[in-house]
Amino acid sequence: MREEMIMGLWELFVIALGLSMDAFAVSICKGLSVKRCSMKHMLICGLYFGLFQGGMPLIGYILGSQFESMVSAIA
């Protein structure tokens, strides 16, 4: 049962690829919408991206752990 809980390398790669494609698409759109970009603006955008892209899998893991018993009962 412990092996099922540990995320494999393939799953980790797929999640990282999905998150990177999402961040790339949003950063392209954000870059095209800004007329003049300063270093402060770039750092703030990078900080927001990093926090949200790192926080989303963490929140998903925490919520998944909380509802594991209910999902297991149905599955």
mmCIF file of N, CA and C in Angstrom:
data_model
loop_
_atom_site.group_PDB
_atom_site.id
_atom_site.type_symbol
_atom_site.label_atom_id
_atom_site.label_comp_id
_atom_site.label_asym_id
_atom_site.label_seq_id
_atom_site.Cartn_x
_atom_site.Cartn_y
_atom_site.Cartn_z
ATOM 1 N N MET A 1 0.820 -1.195 0.000
ATOM 2 C CA MET A 1 0.000 0.000 0.000
ATOM 3 C C MET A 1 0.862 1.257 0.000
ATOM 4 N N ARG A 2 2.019 1.202 0.630
ATOM 5 C CA ARG A 2 2.902 2.373 0.681
ATOM 6 C C ARG A 2 3.400 2.771 -0.702
ATOM 7 N N GLU A 3 3.624 1.789 -1.576
ATOM 8 C CA GLU A 3 4.099 2.068 -2.923
ATOM 9 C C GLU A 3 3.064 2.833 -3.736
ATOM 10 N N GLU A 4 1.784 2.625 -3.454
ATOM 11 C CA GLU A 4 0.733 3.336 -4.166
ATOM 12 C C GLU A 4 0.696 4.806 -3.792
ATOM 13 N N MET A 5 1.121 5.146 -2.586
ATOM 14 C CA MET A 5 1.074 6.532 -2.129
ATOM 15 C C MET A 5 2.237 7.359 -2.661
ATOM 16 N N ILE A 6 3.332 6.730 -2.983
ATOM 17 C CA ILE A 6 4.501 7.458 -3.450
ATOM 18 C C ILE A 6 4.350 7.732 -4.940
ATOM 19 N N MET A 7 4.498 9.009 -5.286
ATOM 20 C CA MET A 7 4.365 9.392 -6.675
ATOM 21 C C MET A 7 5.596 8.923 -7.454
ATOM 22 N N GLY A 8 5.347 8.274 -8.547
ATOM 23 C CA GLY A 8 6.443 7.792 -9.374
ATOM 24 C C GLY A 8 7.062 8.909 -10.195
ATOM 25 N N LEU A 9 8.178 8.609 -10.784
ATOM 26 C CA LEU A 9 8.896 9.592 -11.584
ATOM 27 C C LEU A 9 8.076 10.014 -12.792
ATOM 28 N N TRP A 10 7.376 9.089 -13.409
ATOM 29 C CA TRP A 10 6.568 9.423 -14.580
ATOM 30 C C TRP A 10 5.436 10.385 -14.219
ATOM 31 N N GLU A 11 4.731 10.147 -13.126
ATOM 32 C CA GLU A 11 3.644 11.033 -12.707
ATOM 33 C C GLU A 11 4.176 12.421 -12.382
ATOM 34 N N LEU A 12 5.323 12.466 -11.701
ATOM 35 C CA LEU A 12 5.943 13.745 -11.368
ATOM 36 C C LEU A 12 6.324 14.509 -12.629
ATOM 37 N N PHE A 13 6.850 13.810 -13.623
ATOM 38 C CA PHE A 13 7.215 14.439 -14.891
ATOM 39 C C PHE A 13 5.989 15.002 -15.602
ATOM 40 N N VAL A 14 4.885 14.255 -15.617
ATOM 41 C CA VAL A 14 3.667 14.702 -16.297
ATOM 42 C C VAL A 14 3.091 15.941 -15.609
ATOM 43 N N ILE A 15 3.080 15.965 -14.293
ATOM 44 C CA ILE A 15 2.588 17.137 -13.568
ATOM 45 C C ILE A 15 3.485 18.341 -13.833
ATOM 46 N N ALA A 16 4.789 18.142 -13.799
ATOM 47 C CA ALA A 16 5.718 19.241 -14.059
ATOM 48 C C ALA A 16 5.558 19.775 -15.476
ATOM 49 N N LEU A 17 5.361 18.895 -16.440
ATOM 50 C CA LEU A 17 5.177 19.313 -17.824
ATOM 51 C C LEU A 17 3.893 20.130 -17.979
ATOM 52 N N GLY A 18 2.814 19.662 -17.373
ATOM 53 C CA GLY A 18 1.548 20.401 -17.438
ATOM 54 C C GLY A 18 1.637 21.773 -16.796
ATOM 55 N N LEU A 19 2.254 21.846 -15.648
ATOM 56 C CA LEU A 19 2.396 23.136 -14.982
ATOM 57 C C LEU A 19 3.311 24.077 -15.760
ATOM 58 N N SER A 20 4.352 23.538 -16.365
ATOM 59 C CA SER A 20 5.258 24.408 -17.125
ATOM 60 C C SER A 20 4.587 24.923 -18.394
ATOM 61 N N MET A 21 3.776 24.097 -19.054
ATOM 62 C CA MET A 21 3.066 24.576 -20.240
ATOM 63 C C MET A 21 2.059 25.651 -19.869
ATOM 64 N N ASP A 22 1.388 25.487 -18.752
ATOM 65 C CA ASP A 22 0.440 26.487 -18.267
ATOM 66 C C ASP A 22 1.158 27.800 -17.972
ATOM 67 N N ALA A 23 2.255 27.736 -17.261
ATOM 68 C CA ALA A 23 3.004 28.944 -16.918
ATOM 69 C C ALA A 23 3.577 29.607 -18.170
ATOM 70 N N PHE A 24 4.010 28.824 -19.137
ATOM 71 C CA PHE A 24 4.552 29.382 -20.374
ATOM 72 C C PHE A 24 3.473 30.136 -21.147
ATOM 73 N N ALA A 25 2.289 29.540 -21.274
ATOM 74 C CA ALA A 25 1.209 30.189 -22.007
ATOM 75 C C ALA A 25 0.779 31.495 -21.336
ATOM 76 N N VAL A 26 0.648 31.469 -20.029
ATOM 77 C CA VAL A 26 0.243 32.678 -19.312
ATOM 78 C C VAL A 26 1.330 33.744 -19.393
ATOM 79 N N SER A 27 2.598 33.351 -19.302
ATOM 80 C CA SER A 27 3.670 34.336 -19.366
ATOM 81 C C SER A 27 3.776 34.965 -20.749
ATOM 82 N N ILE A 28 3.523 34.197 -21.811
ATOM 83 C CA ILE A 28 3.497 34.762 -23.166
ATOM 84 C C ILE A 28 2.382 35.801 -23.282
ATOM 85 N N CYS A 29 1.198 35.455 -22.808
ATOM 86 C CA CYS A 29 0.068 36.405 -22.867
ATOM 87 C C CYS A 29 0.334 37.636 -22.015
ATOM 88 N N LYS A 30 0.905 37.446 -20.851
ATOM 89 C CA LYS A 30 1.219 38.579 -19.975
ATOM 90 C C LYS A 30 2.266 39.471 -20.629
ATOM 91 N N GLY A 31 3.277 38.875 -21.234
ATOM 92 C CA GLY A 31 4.314 39.655 -21.901
ATOM 93 C C GLY A 31 3.789 40.437 -23.085
ATOM 94 N N LEU A 32 2.845 39.861 -23.822
ATOM 95 C CA LEU A 32 2.273 40.564 -24.966
ATOM 96 C C LEU A 32 1.345 41.702 -24.557
ATOM 97 N N SER A 33 0.790 41.639 -23.351
ATOM 98 C CA SER A 33 -0.154 42.664 -22.917
ATOM 99 C C SER A 33 0.523 43.867 -22.257
ATOM 100 N N VAL A 34 1.799 43.755 -21.921
ATOM 101 C CA VAL A 34 2.500 44.840 -21.238
ATOM 102 C C VAL A 34 3.277 45.662 -22.270
ATOM 103 N N LYS A 35 3.072 46.983 -22.250
ATOM 104 C CA LYS A 35 3.777 47.841 -23.203
ATOM 105 C C LYS A 35 5.212 48.107 -22.775
ATOM 106 N N ARG A 36 5.404 48.347 -21.506
ATOM 107 C CA ARG A 36 6.732 48.639 -20.993
ATOM 108 C C ARG A 36 6.949 47.796 -19.736
ATOM 109 N N CYS A 37 8.028 47.057 -19.703
ATOM 110 C CA CYS A 37 8.261 46.122 -18.607
ATOM 111 C C CYS A 37 9.505 46.539 -17.820
ATOM 112 N N SER A 38 9.360 46.631 -16.510
ATOM 113 C CA SER A 38 10.487 46.983 -15.646
ATOM 114 C C SER A 38 10.957 45.744 -14.886
ATOM 115 N N MET A 39 12.123 45.856 -14.287
ATOM 116 C CA MET A 39 12.665 44.735 -13.510
ATOM 117 C C MET A 39 11.755 44.407 -12.326
ATOM 118 N N LYS A 40 11.185 45.420 -11.693
ATOM 119 C CA LYS A 40 10.274 45.211 -10.568
ATOM 120 C C LYS A 40 9.044 44.417 -11.024
ATOM 121 N N HIS A 41 8.505 44.785 -12.179
ATOM 122 C CA HIS A 41 7.337 44.088 -12.718
ATOM 123 C C HIS A 41 7.676 42.623 -13.004
ATOM 124 N N MET A 42 8.832 42.364 -13.582
ATOM 125 C CA MET A 42 9.237 40.992 -13.889
ATOM 126 C C MET A 42 9.403 40.159 -12.621
ATOM 127 N N LEU A 43 10.005 40.751 -11.583
ATOM 128 C CA LEU A 43 10.206 40.014 -10.336
ATOM 129 C C LEU A 43 8.888 39.710 -9.633
ATOM 130 N N ILE A 44 7.971 40.666 -9.641
ATOM 131 C CA ILE A 44 6.664 40.447 -9.009
ATOM 132 C C ILE A 44 5.893 39.353 -9.745
ATOM 133 N N CYS A 45 5.904 39.405 -11.084
ATOM 134 C CA CYS A 45 5.213 38.362 -11.869
ATOM 135 C C CYS A 45 5.846 36.997 -11.621
ATOM 136 N N GLY A 46 7.161 36.935 -11.576
ATOM 137 C CA GLY A 46 7.846 35.667 -11.307
ATOM 138 C C GLY A 46 7.518 35.121 -9.934
ATOM 139 N N LEU A 47 7.433 36.006 -8.956
ATOM 140 C CA LEU A 47 7.085 35.587 -7.599
ATOM 141 C C LEU A 47 5.667 35.033 -7.542
ATOM 142 N N TYR A 48 4.729 35.725 -8.195
ATOM 143 C CA TYR A 48 3.353 35.232 -8.231
ATOM 144 C C TYR A 48 3.268 33.869 -8.924
ATOM 145 N N PHE A 49 3.931 33.750 -10.067
ATOM 146 C CA PHE A 49 3.920 32.473 -10.782
ATOM 147 C C PHE A 49 4.491 31.368 -9.906
ATOM 148 N N GLY A 50 5.619 31.620 -9.280
ATOM 149 C CA GLY A 50 6.245 30.602 -8.447
ATOM 150 C C GLY A 50 5.368 30.167 -7.285
ATOM 151 N N LEU A 51 4.749 31.133 -6.626
ATOM 152 C CA LEU A 51 3.891 30.807 -5.483
ATOM 153 C C LEU A 51 2.669 29.995 -5.916
ATOM 154 N N PHE A 52 2.014 30.429 -6.971
ATOM 155 C CA PHE A 52 0.815 29.717 -7.406
ATOM 156 C C PHE A 52 1.142 28.361 -8.018
ATOM 157 N N GLN A 53 2.192 28.271 -8.823
ATOM 158 C CA GLN A 53 2.540 26.999 -9.437
ATOM 159 C C GLN A 53 3.043 25.992 -8.399
ATOM 160 N N GLY A 54 3.663 26.463 -7.348
ATOM 161 C CA GLY A 54 4.084 25.571 -6.271
ATOM 162 C C GLY A 54 2.959 25.255 -5.305
ATOM 163 N N GLY A 55 2.048 26.211 -5.128
ATOM 164 C CA GLY A 55 0.961 26.037 -4.173
ATOM 165 C C GLY A 55 -0.161 25.141 -4.661
ATOM 166 N N MET A 56 -0.421 25.161 -5.968
ATOM 167 C CA MET A 56 -1.533 24.355 -6.490
ATOM 168 C C MET A 56 -1.343 22.855 -6.263
ATOM 169 N N PRO A 57 -0.184 22.272 -6.574
ATOM 170 C CA PRO A 57 -0.027 20.839 -6.277
ATOM 171 C C PRO A 57 -0.063 20.544 -4.775
ATOM 172 N N LEU A 58 0.464 21.461 -3.977
ATOM 173 C CA LEU A 58 0.442 21.271 -2.531
ATOM 174 C C LEU A 58 -0.988 21.270 -1.995
ATOM 175 N N ILE A 59 -1.797 22.203 -2.443
ATOM 176 C CA ILE A 59 -3.203 22.255 -2.023
ATOM 177 C C ILE A 59 -3.946 21.004 -2.508
ATOM 178 N N GLY A 60 -3.666 20.586 -3.745
ATOM 179 C CA GLY A 60 -4.292 19.368 -4.264
ATOM 180 C C GLY A 60 -3.917 18.140 -3.456
ATOM 181 N N TYR A 61 -2.661 18.055 -3.057
ATOM 182 C CA TYR A 61 -2.220 16.923 -2.240
ATOM 183 C C TYR A 61 -2.915 16.936 -0.872
ATOM 184 N N ILE A 62 -2.983 18.101 -0.255
ATOM 185 C CA ILE A 62 -3.610 18.204 1.070
ATOM 186 C C ILE A 62 -5.099 17.853 0.985
ATOM 187 N N LEU A 63 -5.799 18.406 -0.015
ATOM 188 C CA LEU A 63 -7.222 18.090 -0.167
ATOM 189 C C LEU A 63 -7.425 16.619 -0.531
ATOM 190 N N GLY A 64 -6.564 16.086 -1.385
ATOM 191 C CA GLY A 64 -6.665 14.670 -1.741
ATOM 192 C C GLY A 64 -6.472 13.771 -0.550
ATOM 193 N N SER A 65 -5.561 14.133 0.345
ATOM 194 C CA SER A 65 -5.334 13.343 1.553
ATOM 195 C C SER A 65 -6.549 13.389 2.477
ATOM 196 N N GLN A 66 -7.228 14.546 2.520
ATOM 197 C CA GLN A 66 -8.394 14.686 3.390
ATOM 198 C C GLN A 66 -9.582 13.848 2.901
ATOM 199 N N PHE A 67 -9.741 13.750 1.581
ATOM 200 C CA PHE A 67 -10.886 13.040 1.019
ATOM 201 C C PHE A 67 -10.555 11.635 0.543
ATOM 202 N N GLU A 68 -9.365 11.132 0.894
ATOM 203 C CA GLU A 68 -8.942 9.807 0.440
ATOM 204 C C GLU A 68 -9.886 8.708 0.875
ATOM 205 N N SER A 69 -10.340 8.756 2.110
ATOM 206 C CA SER A 69 -11.207 7.697 2.626
ATOM 207 C C SER A 69 -12.558 7.673 1.911
ATOM 208 N N MET A 70 -13.108 8.852 1.613
ATOM 209 C CA MET A 70 -14.401 8.891 0.926
ATOM 210 C C MET A 70 -14.282 8.388 -0.514
ATOM 211 N N VAL A 71 -13.208 8.758 -1.185
ATOM 212 C CA VAL A 71 -13.014 8.311 -2.569
ATOM 213 C C VAL A 71 -12.720 6.809 -2.597
ATOM 214 N N SER A 72 -11.943 6.324 -1.663
ATOM 215 C CA SER A 72 -11.637 4.891 -1.601
ATOM 216 C C SER A 72 -12.887 4.059 -1.350
ATOM 217 N N ALA A 73 -13.794 4.576 -0.566
ATOM 218 C CA ALA A 73 -15.034 3.838 -0.279
ATOM 219 C C ALA A 73 -15.882 3.690 -1.536
ATOM 220 N N ILE A 74 -15.895 4.708 -2.385
ATOM 221 C CA ILE A 74 -16.690 4.656 -3.613
ATOM 222 C C ILE A 74 -15.990 3.824 -4.672
ATOM 223 N N ALA A 75 -14.675 3.997 -4.788
ATOM 224 C CA ALA A 75 -13.913 3.267 -5.814
ATOM 225 C C ALA A 75 -13.822 1.817 -5.407
#
